[in-house]
Short mmCIF file of C-alpha atoms in Angstrom, two decimals:
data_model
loop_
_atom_site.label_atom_id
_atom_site.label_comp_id
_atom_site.label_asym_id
_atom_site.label_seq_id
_atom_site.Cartn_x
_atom_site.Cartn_y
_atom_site.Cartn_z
CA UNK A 30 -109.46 -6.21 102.02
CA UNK A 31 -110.14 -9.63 102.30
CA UNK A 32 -107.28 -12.15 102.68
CA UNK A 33 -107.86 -15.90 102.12
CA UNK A 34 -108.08 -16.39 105.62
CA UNK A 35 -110.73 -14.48 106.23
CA UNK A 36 -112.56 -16.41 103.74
CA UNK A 37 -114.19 -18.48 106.56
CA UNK A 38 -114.94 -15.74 108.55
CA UNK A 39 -119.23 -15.32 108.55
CA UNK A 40 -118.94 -11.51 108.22
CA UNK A 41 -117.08 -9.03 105.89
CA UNK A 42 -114.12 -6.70 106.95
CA UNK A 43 -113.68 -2.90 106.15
CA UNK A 44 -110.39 -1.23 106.10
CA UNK A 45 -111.26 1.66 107.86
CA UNK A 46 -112.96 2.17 111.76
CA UNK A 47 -115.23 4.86 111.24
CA UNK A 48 -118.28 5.37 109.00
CA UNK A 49 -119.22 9.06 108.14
CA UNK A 50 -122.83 8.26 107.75
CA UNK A 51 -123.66 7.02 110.89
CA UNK A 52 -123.25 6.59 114.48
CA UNK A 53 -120.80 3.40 114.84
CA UNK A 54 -122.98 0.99 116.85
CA UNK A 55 -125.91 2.20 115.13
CA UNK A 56 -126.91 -0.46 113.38
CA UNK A 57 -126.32 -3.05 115.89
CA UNK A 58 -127.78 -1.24 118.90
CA UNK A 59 -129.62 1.57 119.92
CA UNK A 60 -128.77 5.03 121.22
CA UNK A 61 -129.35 3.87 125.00
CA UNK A 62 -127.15 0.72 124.22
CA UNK A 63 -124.43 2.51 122.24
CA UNK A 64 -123.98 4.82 126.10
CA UNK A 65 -124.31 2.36 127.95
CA UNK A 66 -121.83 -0.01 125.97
CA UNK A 67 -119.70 3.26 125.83
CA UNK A 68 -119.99 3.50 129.59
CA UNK A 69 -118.55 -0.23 129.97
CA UNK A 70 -116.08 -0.21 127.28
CA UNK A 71 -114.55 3.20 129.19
CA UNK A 72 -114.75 1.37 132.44
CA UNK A 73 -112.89 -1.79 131.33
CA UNK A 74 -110.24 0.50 130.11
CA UNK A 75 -109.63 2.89 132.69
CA UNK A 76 -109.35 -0.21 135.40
CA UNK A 77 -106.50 -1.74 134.11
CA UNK A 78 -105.19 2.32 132.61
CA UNK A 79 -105.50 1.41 129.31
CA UNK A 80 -105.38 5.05 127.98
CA UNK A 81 -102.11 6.36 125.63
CA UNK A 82 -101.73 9.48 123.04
CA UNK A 83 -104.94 8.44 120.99
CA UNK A 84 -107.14 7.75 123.91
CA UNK A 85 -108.88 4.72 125.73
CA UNK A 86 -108.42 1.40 124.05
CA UNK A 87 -109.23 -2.68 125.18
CA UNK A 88 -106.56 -5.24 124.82
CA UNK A 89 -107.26 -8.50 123.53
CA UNK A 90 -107.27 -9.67 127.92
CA UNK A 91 -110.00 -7.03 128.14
CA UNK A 92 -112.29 -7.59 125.33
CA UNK A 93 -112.70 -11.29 126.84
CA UNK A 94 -113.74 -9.85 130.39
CA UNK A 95 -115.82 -7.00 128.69
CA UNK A 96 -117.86 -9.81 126.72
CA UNK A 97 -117.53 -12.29 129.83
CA UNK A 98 -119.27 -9.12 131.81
CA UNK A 99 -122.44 -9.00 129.26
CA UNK A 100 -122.59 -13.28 129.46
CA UNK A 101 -120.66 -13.66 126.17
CA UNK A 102 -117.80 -16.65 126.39
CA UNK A 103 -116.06 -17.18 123.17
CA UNK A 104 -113.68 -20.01 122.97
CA UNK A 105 -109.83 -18.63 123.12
CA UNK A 106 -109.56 -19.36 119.24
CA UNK A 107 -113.01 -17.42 118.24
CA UNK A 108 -112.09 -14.45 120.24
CA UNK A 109 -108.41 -14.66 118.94
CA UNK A 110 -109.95 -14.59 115.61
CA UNK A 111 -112.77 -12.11 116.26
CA UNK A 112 -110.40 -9.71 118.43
CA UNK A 113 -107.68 -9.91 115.25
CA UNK A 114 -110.39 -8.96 112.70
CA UNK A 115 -111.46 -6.11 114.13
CA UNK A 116 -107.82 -4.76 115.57
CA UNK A 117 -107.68 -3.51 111.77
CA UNK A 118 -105.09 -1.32 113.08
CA UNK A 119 -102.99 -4.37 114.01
CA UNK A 120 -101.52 -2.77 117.20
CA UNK A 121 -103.41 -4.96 119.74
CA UNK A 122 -105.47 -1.72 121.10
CA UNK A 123 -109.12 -1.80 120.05
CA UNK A 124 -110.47 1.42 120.05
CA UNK A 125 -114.34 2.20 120.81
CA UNK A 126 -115.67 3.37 117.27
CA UNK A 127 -113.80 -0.31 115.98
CA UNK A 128 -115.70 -2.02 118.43
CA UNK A 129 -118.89 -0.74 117.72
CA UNK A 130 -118.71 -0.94 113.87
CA UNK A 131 -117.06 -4.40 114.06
CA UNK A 132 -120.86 -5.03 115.97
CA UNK A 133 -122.25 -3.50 113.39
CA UNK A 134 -120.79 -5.48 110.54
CA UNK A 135 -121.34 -8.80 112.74
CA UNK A 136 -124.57 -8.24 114.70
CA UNK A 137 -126.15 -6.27 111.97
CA UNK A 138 -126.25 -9.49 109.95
CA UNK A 139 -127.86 -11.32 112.64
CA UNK A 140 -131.12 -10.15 113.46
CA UNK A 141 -132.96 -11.23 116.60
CA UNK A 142 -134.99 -14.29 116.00
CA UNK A 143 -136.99 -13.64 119.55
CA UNK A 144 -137.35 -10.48 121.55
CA UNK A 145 -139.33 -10.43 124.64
CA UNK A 146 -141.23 -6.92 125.29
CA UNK A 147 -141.33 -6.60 128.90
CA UNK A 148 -142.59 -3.93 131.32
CA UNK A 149 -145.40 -2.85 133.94
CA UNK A 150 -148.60 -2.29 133.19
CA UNK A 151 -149.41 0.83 130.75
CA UNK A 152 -145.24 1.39 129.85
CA UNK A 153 -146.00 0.64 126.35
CA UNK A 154 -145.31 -2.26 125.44
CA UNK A 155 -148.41 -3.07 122.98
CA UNK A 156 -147.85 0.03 121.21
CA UNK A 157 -144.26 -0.56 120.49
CA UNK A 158 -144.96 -4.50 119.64
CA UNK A 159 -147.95 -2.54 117.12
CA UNK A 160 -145.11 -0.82 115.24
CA UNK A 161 -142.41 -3.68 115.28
CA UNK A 162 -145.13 -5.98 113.64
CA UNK A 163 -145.72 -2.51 111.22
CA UNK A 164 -142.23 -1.42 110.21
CA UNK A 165 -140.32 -4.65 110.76
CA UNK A 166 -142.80 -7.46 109.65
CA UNK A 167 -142.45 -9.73 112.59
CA UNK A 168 -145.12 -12.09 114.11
CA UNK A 169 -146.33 -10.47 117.64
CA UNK A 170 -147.52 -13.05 120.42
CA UNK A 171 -149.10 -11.91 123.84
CA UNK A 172 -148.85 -14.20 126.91
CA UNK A 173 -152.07 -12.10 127.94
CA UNK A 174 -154.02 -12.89 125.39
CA UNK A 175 -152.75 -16.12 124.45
CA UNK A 176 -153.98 -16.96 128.68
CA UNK A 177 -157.33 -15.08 128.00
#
């Protein structure tokens, strides 16, 4: 539920954490992202033993580092705001699966304007730029050929 505070928020809240029909992170990432995000979100929370009854969690101190750690800064009041948004349980411990859906909700919404395809010769990167300009529409430029 929305309360008139989150009225200025650019992205909508859900009262639950999990969605039954899909993966949480999903949407936002992809399966190698969602482990290796997993991986990270684990380690932050087993450095500082941030484990109880229900399992690993990320205080709001945490969160900051974790998104520090992948060359995200927030200002104190954005992550305040981000970090109380997505707490839905309102107990200050951010579980994995609310992490990941609150990236879905917010990065979902926010496609990538630019990605850059890189990789050695013959790894596949023209045949996956063919299909991203097939299935998703997007405009493909090639450094080779624009040089040739």
């Amino acid at each position: 539920a929305n309360s008139p505070s989150h009225d200025r928020l650019p992205f909508h809240t859900q009262t639950e954490c999990t969605t039954p029909q899909q993966q949480p992170g999903s949407i936002a990432f992809g399966e190698c992202e969602i482990s290796a995000l997993s991986d990270l979100f684990f380690q932050f929370a087993k450095t500082d033993n941030l484990v109880d009854s229900d399992g690993p969690y990320l205080n709001l101190k945490r969160i900051k580092l974790l998104l520090e750690s992948v060359g995200e800064r927030p200002d104190e009041s954005t992550l305040g705001t981000l970090f109380d948004e997505i707490n839905v349980s309102r107990d200050g411990k951010l579980r994995l699966n609310c992490f990941l859906n609150a990236a879905d909700r917010i990065l979902g919404q926010s496609p990538a304007r630019i990605v850059l395809v890189v990789g050695g010769p013959g790894s596949g990167k023209g045949a996956l730029c063919e299909r991203l300009v097939k299935e998703c529409g997007v405009i493909h430029l090639s450094c080779g050929e624009m040089l040739r």
